[in-house]
Coordinates of C-alpha atoms in Angstrom, one line a residue:
X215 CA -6.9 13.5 20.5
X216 CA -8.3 11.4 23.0
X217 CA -7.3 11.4 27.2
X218 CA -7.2 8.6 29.4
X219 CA -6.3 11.3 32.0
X220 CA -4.1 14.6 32.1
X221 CA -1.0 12.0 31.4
X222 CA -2.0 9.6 28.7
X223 CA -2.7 10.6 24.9
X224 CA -3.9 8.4 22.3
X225 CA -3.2 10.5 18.5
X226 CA -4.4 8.4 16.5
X227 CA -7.0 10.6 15.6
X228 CA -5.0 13.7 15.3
X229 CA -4.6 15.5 11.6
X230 CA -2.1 15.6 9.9
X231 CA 0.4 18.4 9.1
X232 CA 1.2 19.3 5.6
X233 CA 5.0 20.2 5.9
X234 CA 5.0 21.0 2.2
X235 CA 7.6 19.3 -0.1
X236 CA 5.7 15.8 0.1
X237 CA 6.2 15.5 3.8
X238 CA 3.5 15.2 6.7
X239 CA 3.3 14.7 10.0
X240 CA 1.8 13.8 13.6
X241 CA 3.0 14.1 17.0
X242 CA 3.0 11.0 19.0
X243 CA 3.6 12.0 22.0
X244 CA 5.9 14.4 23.9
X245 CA 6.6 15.6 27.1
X246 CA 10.0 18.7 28.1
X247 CA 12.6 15.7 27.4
X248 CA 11.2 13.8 24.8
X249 CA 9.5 13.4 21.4
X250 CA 7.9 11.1 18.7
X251 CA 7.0 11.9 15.4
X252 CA 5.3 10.1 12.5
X253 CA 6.7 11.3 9.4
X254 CA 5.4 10.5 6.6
X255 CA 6.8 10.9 2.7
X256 CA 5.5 10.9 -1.2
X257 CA 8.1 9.2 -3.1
X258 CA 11.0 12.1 -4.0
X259 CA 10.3 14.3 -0.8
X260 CA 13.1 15.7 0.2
X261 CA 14.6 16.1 4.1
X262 CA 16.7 19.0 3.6
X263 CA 20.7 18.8 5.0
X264 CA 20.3 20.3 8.4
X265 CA 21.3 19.9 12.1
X266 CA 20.3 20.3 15.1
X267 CA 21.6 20.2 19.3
X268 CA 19.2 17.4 19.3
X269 CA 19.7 13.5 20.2
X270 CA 17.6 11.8 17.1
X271 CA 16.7 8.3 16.7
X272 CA 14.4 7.3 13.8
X273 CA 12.7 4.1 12.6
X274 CA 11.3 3.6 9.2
X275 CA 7.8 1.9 9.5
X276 CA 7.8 1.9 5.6
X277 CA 9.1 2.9 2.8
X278 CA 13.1 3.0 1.8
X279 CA 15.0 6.1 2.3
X280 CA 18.7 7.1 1.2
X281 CA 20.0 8.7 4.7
X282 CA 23.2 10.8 4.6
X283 CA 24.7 11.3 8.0
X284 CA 27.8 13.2 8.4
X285 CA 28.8 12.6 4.6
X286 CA 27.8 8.9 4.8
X287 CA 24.8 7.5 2.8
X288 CA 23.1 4.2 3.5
X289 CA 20.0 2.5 2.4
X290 CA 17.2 2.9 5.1
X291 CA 14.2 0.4 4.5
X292 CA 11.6 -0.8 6.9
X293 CA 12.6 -2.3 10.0
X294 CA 15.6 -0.5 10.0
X295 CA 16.7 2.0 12.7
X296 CA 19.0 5.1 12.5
X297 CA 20.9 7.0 15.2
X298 CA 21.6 10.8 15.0
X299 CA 24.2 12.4 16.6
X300 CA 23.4 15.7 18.1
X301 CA 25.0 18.4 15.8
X302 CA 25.9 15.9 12.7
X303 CA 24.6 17.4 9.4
X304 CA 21.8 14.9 8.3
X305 CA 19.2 14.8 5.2
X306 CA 17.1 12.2 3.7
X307 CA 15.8 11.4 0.3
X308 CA 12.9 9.4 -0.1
X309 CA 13.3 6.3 -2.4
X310 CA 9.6 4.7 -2.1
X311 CA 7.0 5.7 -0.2
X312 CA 6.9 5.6 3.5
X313 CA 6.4 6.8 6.9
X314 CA 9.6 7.5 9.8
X315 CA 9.3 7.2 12.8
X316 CA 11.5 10.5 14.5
X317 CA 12.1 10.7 18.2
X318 CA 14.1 13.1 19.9
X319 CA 15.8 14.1 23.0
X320 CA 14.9 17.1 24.7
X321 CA 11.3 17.8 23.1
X322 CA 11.5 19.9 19.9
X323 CA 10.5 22.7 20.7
X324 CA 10.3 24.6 17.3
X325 CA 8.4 21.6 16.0
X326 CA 6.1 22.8 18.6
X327 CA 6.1 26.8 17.8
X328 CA 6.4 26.2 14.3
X329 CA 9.6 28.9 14.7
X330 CA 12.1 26.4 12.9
X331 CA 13.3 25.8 9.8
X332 CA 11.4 23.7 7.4
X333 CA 13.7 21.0 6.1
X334 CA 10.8 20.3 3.4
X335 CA 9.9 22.9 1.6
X336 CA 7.0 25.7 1.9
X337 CA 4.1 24.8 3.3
X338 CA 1.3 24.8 1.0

């Protein structure tokens, strides 16, 4: 991870994480009241039904994703943008390839301890 200062991260060289399940991911950046996340899935990963206290708003950079929000599915292909209530049961199925885009509001902080459920699968 590279600094301009104290403040400023470029990732782009950060590793990934293996979440298991076909799922990986980065951090973007983060500070106490915010968070991005590249997420990116094999074709038939699986985000598992869960929820959280969370605000979540996600792009898809790529792929095409089956999202089911509150007992709603849509189509989710790149370009497209997705809002997440906090506390709304949510999951996603991945249709082709791709990578999300997850931010949330306040900073996840069992992303960050690695105390939280995985909504993937083991880790291998």
């Amino acid at each position: 991870m590279q600094r301009f200062s104290d403040k400023y991260i470029i990732t782009k060289d950060m590793e990934w994480e293996d979440l298991g399940g076909g799922v990986s991911r980065k951090f973007l950046g983060y500070d106490n009241q915010i968070m991005m996340v590249q997420v990116k899935f094999e074709k038939g990963a699986l985000g598992s039904p869960h929820k959280h206290f969370h605000t979540q708003a996600t792009y898809c950079a790529a792929g095409k994703f089956e999202f089911e929000i509150d007992g709603v599915k849509q189509i989710v292909e790149a370009g497209d943008g997705v809002y997440i209530e906090p506390n709304l049961l949510h999951s996603a199925v991945c249709l082709e390839a791709g990578i999300l885009i997850d931010t949330f509001s306040p900073v996840r902080e069992d992303f960050l301890t690695g105390d939280g459920v995985s909504y993937f699968g083991d880790k291998k």
